[in-house]
mmCIF file of C-alpha atoms and ligand atoms in Angstrom:
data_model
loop_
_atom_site.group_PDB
_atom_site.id
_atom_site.type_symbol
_atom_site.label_atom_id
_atom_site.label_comp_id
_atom_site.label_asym_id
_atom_site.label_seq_id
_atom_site.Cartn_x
_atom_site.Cartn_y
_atom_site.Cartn_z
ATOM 1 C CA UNK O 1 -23.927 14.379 -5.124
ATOM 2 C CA UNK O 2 -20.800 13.093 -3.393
ATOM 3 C CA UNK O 3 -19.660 14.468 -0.414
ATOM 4 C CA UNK O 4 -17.693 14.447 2.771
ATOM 5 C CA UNK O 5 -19.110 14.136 6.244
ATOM 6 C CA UNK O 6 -17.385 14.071 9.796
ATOM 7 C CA UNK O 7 -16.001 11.084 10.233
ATOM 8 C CA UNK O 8 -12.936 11.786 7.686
ATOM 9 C CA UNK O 9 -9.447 10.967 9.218
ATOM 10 C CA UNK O 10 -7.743 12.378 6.846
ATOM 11 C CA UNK O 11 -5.789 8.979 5.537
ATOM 12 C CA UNK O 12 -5.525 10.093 2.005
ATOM 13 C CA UNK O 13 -6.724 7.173 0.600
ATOM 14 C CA UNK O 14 -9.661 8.181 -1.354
ATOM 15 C CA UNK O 15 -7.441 11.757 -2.931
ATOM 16 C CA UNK O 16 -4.298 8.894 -3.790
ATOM 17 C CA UNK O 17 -7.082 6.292 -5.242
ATOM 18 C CA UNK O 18 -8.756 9.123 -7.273
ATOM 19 C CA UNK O 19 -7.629 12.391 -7.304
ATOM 20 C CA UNK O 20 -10.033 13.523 -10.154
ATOM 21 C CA UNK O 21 -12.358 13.959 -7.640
ATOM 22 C CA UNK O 22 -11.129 14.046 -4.213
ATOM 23 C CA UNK O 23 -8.488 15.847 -2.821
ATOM 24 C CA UNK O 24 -7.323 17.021 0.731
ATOM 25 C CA UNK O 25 -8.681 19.575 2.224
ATOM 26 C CA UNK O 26 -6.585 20.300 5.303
ATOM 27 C CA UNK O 27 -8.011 18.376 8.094
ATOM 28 C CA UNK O 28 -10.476 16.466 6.239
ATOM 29 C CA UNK O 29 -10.395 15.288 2.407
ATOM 30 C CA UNK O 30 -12.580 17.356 0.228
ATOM 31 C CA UNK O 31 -14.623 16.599 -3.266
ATOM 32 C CA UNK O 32 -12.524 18.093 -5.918
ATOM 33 C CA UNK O 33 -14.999 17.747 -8.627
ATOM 34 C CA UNK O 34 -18.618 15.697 -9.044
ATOM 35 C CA UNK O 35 -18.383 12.320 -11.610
ATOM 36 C CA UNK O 36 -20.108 13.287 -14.767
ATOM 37 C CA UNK O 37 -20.085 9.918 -16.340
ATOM 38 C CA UNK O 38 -20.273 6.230 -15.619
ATOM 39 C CA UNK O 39 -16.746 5.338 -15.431
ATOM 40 C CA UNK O 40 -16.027 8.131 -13.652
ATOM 41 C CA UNK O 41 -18.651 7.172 -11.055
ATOM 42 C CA UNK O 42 -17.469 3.675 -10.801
ATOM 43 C CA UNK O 43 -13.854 5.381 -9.881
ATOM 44 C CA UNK O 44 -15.992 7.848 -7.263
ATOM 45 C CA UNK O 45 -17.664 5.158 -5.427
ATOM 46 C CA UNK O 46 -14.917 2.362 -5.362
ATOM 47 C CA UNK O 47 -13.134 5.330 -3.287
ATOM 48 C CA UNK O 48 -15.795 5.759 -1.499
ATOM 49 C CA UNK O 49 -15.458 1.563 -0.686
ATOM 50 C CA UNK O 50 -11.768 1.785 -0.009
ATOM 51 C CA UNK O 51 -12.528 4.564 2.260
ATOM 52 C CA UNK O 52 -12.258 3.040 6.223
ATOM 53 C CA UNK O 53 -14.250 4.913 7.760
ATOM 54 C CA UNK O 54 -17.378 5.735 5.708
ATOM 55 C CA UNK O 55 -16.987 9.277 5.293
ATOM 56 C CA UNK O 56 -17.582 9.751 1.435
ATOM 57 C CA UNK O 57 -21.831 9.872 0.771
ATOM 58 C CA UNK O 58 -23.402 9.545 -2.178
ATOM 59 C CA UNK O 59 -27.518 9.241 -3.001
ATOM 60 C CA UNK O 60 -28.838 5.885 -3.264
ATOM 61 C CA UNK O 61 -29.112 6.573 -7.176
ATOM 62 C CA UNK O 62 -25.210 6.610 -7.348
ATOM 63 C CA UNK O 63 -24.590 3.667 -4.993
ATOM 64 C CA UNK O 64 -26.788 1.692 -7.172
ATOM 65 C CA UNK O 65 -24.040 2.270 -10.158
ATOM 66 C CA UNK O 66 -21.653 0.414 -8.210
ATOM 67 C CA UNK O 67 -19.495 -1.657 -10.475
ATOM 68 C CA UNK O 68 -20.020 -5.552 -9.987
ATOM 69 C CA UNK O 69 -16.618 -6.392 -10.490
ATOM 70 C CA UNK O 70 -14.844 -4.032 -7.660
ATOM 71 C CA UNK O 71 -11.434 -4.334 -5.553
ATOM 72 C CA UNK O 72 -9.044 -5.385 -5.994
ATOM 73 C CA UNK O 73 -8.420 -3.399 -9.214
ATOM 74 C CA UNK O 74 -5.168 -3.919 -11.143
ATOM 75 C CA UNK O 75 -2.213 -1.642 -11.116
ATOM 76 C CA UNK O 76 0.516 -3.079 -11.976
ATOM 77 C CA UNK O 77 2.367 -5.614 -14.206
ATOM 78 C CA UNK O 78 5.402 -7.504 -14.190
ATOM 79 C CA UNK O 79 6.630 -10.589 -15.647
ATOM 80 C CA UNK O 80 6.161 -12.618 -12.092
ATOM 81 C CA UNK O 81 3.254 -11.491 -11.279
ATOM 82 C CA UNK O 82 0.347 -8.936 -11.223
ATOM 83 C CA UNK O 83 -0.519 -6.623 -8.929
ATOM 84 C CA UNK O 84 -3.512 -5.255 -8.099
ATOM 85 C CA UNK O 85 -4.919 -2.695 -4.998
ATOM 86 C CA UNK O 86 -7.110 -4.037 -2.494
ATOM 87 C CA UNK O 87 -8.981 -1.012 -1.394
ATOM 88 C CA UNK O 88 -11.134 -1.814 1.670
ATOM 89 C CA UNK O 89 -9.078 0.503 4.031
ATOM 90 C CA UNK O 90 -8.204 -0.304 7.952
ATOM 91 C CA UNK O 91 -9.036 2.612 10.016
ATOM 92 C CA UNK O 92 -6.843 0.258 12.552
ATOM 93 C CA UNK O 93 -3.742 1.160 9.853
ATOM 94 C CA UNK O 94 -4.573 4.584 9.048
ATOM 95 C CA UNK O 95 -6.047 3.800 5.382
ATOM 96 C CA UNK O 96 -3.069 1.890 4.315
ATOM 97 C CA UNK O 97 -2.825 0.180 0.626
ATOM 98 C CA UNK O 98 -2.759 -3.510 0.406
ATOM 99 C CA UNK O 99 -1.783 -5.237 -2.345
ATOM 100 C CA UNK O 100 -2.389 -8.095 -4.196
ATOM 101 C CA UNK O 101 0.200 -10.023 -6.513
ATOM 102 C CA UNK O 102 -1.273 -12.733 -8.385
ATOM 103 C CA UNK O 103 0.612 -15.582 -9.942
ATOM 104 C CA UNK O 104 1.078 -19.198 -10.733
ATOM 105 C CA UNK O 105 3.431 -20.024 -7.884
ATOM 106 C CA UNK O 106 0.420 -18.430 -4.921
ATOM 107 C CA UNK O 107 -1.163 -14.861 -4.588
ATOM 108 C CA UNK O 108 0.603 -12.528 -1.839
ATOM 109 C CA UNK O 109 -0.846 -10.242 0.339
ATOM 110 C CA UNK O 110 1.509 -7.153 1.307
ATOM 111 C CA UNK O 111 -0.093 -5.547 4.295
ATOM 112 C CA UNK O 112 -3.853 -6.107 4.866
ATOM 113 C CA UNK O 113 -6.951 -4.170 4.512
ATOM 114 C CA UNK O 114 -9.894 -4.679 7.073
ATOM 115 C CA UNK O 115 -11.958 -8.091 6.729
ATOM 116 C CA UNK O 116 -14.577 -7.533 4.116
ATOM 117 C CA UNK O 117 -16.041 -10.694 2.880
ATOM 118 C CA UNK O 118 -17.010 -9.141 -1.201
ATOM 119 C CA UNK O 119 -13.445 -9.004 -1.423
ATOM 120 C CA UNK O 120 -12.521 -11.992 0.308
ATOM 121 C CA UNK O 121 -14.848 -13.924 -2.472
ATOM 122 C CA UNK O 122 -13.200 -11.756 -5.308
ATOM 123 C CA UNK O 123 -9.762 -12.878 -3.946
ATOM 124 C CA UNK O 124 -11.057 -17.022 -4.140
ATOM 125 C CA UNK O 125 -11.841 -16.293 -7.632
ATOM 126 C CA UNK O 126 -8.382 -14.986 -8.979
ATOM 127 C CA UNK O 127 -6.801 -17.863 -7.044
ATOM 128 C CA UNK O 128 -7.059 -17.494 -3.310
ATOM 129 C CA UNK O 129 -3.997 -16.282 -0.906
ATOM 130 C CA UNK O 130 -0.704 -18.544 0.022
ATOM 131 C CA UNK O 131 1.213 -15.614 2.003
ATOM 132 C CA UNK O 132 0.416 -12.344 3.675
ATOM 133 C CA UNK O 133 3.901 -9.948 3.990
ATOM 134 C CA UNK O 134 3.419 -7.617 6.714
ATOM 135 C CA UNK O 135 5.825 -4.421 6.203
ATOM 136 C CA UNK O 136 5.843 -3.588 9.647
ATOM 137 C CA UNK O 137 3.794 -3.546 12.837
ATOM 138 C CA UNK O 138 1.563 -0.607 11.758
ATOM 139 C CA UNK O 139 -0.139 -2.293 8.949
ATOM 140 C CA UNK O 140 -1.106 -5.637 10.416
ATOM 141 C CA UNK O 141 -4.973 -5.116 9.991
ATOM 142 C CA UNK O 142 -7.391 -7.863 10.321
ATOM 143 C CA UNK O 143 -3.994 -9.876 9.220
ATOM 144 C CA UNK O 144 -5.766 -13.243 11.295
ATOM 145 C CA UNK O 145 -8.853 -13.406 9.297
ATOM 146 C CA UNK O 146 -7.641 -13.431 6.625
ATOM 147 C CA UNK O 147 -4.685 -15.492 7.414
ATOM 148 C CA UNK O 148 -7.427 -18.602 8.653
ATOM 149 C CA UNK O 149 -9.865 -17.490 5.733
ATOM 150 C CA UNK O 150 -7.308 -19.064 3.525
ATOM 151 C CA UNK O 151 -4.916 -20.569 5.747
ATOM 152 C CA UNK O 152 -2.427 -18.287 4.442
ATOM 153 C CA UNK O 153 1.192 -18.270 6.043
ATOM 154 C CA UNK O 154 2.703 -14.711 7.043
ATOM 155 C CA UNK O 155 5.732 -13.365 7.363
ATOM 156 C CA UNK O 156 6.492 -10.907 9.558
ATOM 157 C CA UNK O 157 10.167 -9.171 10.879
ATOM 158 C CA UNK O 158 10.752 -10.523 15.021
ATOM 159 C CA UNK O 159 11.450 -6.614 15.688
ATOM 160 C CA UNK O 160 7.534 -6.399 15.021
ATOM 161 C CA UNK O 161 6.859 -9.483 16.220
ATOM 162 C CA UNK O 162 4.273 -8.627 18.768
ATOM 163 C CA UNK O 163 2.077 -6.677 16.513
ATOM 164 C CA UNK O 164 1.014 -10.336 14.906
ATOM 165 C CA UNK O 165 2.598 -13.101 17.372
ATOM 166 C CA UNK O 166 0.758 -15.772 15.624
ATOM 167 C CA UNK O 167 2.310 -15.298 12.783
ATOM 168 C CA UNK O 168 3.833 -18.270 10.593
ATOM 169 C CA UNK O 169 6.910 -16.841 9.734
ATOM 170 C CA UNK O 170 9.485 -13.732 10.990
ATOM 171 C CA UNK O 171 12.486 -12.894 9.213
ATOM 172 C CA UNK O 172 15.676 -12.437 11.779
ATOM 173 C CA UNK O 173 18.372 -9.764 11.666
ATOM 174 C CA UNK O 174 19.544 -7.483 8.523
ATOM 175 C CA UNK O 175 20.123 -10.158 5.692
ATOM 176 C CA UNK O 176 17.779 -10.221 2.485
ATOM 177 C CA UNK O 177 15.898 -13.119 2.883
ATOM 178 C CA UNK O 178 14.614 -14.663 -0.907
ATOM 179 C CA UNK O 179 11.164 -16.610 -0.084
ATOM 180 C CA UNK O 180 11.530 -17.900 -3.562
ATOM 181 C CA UNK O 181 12.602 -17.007 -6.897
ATOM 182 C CA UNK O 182 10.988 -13.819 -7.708
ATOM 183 C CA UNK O 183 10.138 -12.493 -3.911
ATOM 184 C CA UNK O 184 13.053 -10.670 -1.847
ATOM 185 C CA UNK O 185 12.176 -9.493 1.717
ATOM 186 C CA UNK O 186 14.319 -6.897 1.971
ATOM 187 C CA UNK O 187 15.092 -5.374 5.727
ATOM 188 C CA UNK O 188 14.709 -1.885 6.435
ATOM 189 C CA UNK O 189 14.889 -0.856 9.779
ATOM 190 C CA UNK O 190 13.921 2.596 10.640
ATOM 191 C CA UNK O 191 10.476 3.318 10.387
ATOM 192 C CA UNK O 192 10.069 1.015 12.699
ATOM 193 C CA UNK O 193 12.884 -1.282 13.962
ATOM 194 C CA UNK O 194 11.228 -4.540 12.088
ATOM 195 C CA UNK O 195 10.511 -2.351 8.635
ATOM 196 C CA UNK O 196 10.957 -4.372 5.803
ATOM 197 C CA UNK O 197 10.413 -3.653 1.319
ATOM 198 C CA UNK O 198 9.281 -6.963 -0.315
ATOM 199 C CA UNK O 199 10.510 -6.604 -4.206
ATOM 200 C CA UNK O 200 8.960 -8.735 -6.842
ATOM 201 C CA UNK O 201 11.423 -9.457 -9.602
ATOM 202 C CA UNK O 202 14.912 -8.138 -9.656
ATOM 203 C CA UNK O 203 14.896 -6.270 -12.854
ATOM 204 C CA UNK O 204 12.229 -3.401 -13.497
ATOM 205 C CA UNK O 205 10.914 -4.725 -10.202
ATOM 206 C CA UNK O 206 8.163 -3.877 -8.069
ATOM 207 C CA UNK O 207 9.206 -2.679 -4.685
ATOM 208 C CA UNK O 208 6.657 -2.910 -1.927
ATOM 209 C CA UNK O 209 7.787 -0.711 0.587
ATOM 210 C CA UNK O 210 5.244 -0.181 3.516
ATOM 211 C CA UNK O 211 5.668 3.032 5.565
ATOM 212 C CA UNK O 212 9.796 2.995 4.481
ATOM 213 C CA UNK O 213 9.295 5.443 1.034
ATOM 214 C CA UNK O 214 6.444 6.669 -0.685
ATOM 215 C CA UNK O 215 6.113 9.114 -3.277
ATOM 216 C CA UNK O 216 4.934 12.709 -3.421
ATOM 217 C CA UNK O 217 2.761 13.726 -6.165
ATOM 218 C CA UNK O 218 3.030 17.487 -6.093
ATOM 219 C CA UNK O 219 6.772 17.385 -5.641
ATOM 220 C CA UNK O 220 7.880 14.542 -7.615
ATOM 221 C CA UNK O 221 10.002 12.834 -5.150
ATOM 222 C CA UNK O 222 10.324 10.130 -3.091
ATOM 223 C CA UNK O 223 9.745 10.935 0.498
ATOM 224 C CA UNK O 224 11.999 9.139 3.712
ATOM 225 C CA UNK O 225 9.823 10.429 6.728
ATOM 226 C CA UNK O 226 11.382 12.312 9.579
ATOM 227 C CA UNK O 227 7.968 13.345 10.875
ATOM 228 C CA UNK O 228 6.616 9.837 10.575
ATOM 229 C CA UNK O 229 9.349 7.771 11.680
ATOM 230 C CA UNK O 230 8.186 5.990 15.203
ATOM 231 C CA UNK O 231 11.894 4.538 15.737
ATOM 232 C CA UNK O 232 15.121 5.706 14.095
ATOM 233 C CA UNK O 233 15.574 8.277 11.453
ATOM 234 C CA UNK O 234 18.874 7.958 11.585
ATOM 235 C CA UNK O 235 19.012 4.079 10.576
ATOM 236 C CA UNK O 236 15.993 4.843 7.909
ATOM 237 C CA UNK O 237 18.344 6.959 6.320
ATOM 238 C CA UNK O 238 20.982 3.897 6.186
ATOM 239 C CA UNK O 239 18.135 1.595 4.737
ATOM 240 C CA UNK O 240 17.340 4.119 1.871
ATOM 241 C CA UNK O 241 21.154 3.889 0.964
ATOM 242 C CA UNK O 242 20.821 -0.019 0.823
ATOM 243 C CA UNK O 243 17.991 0.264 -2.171
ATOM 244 C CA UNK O 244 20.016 2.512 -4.517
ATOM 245 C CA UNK O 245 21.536 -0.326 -6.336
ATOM 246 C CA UNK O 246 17.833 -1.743 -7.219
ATOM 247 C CA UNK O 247 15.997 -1.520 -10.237
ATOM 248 C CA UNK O 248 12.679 -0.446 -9.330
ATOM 249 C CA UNK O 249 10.030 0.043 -11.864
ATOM 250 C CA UNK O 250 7.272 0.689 -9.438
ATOM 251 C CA UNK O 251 7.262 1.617 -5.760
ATOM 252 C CA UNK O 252 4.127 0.556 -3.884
ATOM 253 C CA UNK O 253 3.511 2.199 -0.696
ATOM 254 C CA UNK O 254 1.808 1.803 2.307
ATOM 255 C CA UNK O 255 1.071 5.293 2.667
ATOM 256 C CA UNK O 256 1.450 8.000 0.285
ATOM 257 C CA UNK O 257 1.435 7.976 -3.305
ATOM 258 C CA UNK O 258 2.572 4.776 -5.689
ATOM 259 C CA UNK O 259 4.846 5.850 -8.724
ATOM 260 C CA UNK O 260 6.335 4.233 -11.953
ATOM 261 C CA UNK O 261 10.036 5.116 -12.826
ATOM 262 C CA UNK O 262 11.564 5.190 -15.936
ATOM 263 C CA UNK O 263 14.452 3.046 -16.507
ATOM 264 C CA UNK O 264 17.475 4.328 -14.546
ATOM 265 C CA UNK O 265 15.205 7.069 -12.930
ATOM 266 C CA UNK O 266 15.248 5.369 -9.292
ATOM 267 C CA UNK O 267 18.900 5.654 -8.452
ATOM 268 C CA UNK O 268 18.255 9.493 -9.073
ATOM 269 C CA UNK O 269 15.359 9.701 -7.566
ATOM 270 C CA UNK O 270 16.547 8.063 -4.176
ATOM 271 C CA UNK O 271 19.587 10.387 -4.662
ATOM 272 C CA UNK O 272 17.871 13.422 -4.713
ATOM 273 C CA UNK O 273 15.550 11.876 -1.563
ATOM 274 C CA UNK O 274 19.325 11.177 0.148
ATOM 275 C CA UNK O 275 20.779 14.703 -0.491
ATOM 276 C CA UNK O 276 17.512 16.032 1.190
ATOM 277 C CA UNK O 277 17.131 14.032 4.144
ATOM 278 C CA UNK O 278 20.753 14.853 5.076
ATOM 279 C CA UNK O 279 20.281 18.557 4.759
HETATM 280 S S1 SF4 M 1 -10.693 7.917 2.460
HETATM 281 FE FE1 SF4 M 1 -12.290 8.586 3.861
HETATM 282 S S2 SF4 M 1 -11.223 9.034 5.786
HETATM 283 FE FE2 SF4 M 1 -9.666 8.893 4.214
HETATM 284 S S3 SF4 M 1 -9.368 11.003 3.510
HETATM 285 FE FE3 SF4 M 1 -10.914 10.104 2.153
HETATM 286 S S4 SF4 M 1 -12.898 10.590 3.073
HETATM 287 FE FE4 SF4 M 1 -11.333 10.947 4.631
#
């Protein structure tokens, strides 16, 4: 049997990774329904290893069906690169998603989960790490082991400078700033004053965009914070207007849920998120 215990922070991160069988509960997450087969128990207990605080329980029997392959599972494809999620949740970020893009040209990190050294061998084996993009100062992680575990180089915005002063790289001012042909850094003040999207590809691309957007499930929309902006709402709402000419195929969140538009459907979609806001 799966369940919940005390230590739940409500993050969210098990309910977005599988909501077949978790779900939130009000102040703690909840299991929705018990796995009843073998995949579906691999899905139960790779939450329950994203999860960053070990809340989730399940009997030894269970844990034993762990699959040997685990995070980071795939998620995503585009023509420049995969992407996959990391699982292995920071409690120091809240349960944010990292990601993974793998490709020819050197894997990416956007954001970081906490240090866990299964994943850090899974990682060598698809090809190591050449960068780590940090969104903004909340999702920083164990960003320096894993920046010296593969001497990776991260970037970082100065206006979040001092949430990772070591690292390699910060991106200055408003300007988008292309690292190389197929990654965009893409400022977006507001969440924070050093938010920034990274987008991989410029057509039907893949927009990683931190704590800036995420989407909501049971509404279908894509949500601009108010409640969980720590700077300047105000200037958020600016930086959503300067991603409606993008073509997004995927928005990858820090927080919240990731979603897949249609062609065309993301212009719409930030409209309708636009018209709210400003109500
Ligand atoms: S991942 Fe863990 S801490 Fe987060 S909501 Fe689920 S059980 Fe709670």
């Amino acid at each position: 049997m799966f369940r919940i215990n005390s230590r739940c922070i409500s993050c969210g991160t098990c309910w977005q990774f599988d909501p077949a069988h978790f779900a939130s509960g009000g102040d703690t997450a909840v299991v929705r329904e018990q796995p009843e087969d073998r995949p579906a128990l691999h899905q139960a207990l790779l939450a329950l290893e994203a999860c960053p605080v070990a809340a989730i329980v399940a009997s030894p029997e269970q844990r034993r069906e762990r699959p040997a392959s685990g995070f980071p599972v795939a998620v995503a494809h585009h023509p420049c690169g995969e992407v996959l999620y990391c699982g292995w949740a920071s409690k120091r970020s809240f349960g944010a998603c990292s990601w993974l893009i793998r490709r020819p040209e050197g894997n990416v990190l956007v954001d970081v989960p906490r240090w866990s050294a299964p994943l850090a061998r899974r990682i060598k084996t698809l090809g190591g790490l050449a960068l780590i993009v940090l969104t903004h100062r909340d999702d920083v992680a164990d960003h320096d082991k894993w920046a010296r575990a593969f001497g990776a180089e991260r970037w970082i915005h100065a206006a979040d400078a001092d949430a990772a002063p070591d690292a390699e790289r910060q991106l200055e001012g408003e300007a988008v700033l292309p690292i190389d042909e197929a990654l965009r850094l893409i400022p977006t003040p507001g969440h924070t004053a050093g938010s920034m999207c990274l987008q991989l590809g410029q057509q039907r691309s893949v927009l990683f965009s931190g704590d800036h957007l995420w989407w909501n499930r049971e509404q279908q929309v894509v949500v601009a914070s108010e409640r969980y902006c720590w700077w300047d709402f105000q200037r958020q709402i600016q930086s959503v207007k300067a991603l409606l000419d993008l073509d997004v195929a995927w928005l990858l969140p820090g927080h919240g849920h990731r979603h897949a538009f249609a062609e065309g459907a993301w212009r719409a979609a930030l409209e309708q998120t636009l018209a709210w806001v400003q109500r």
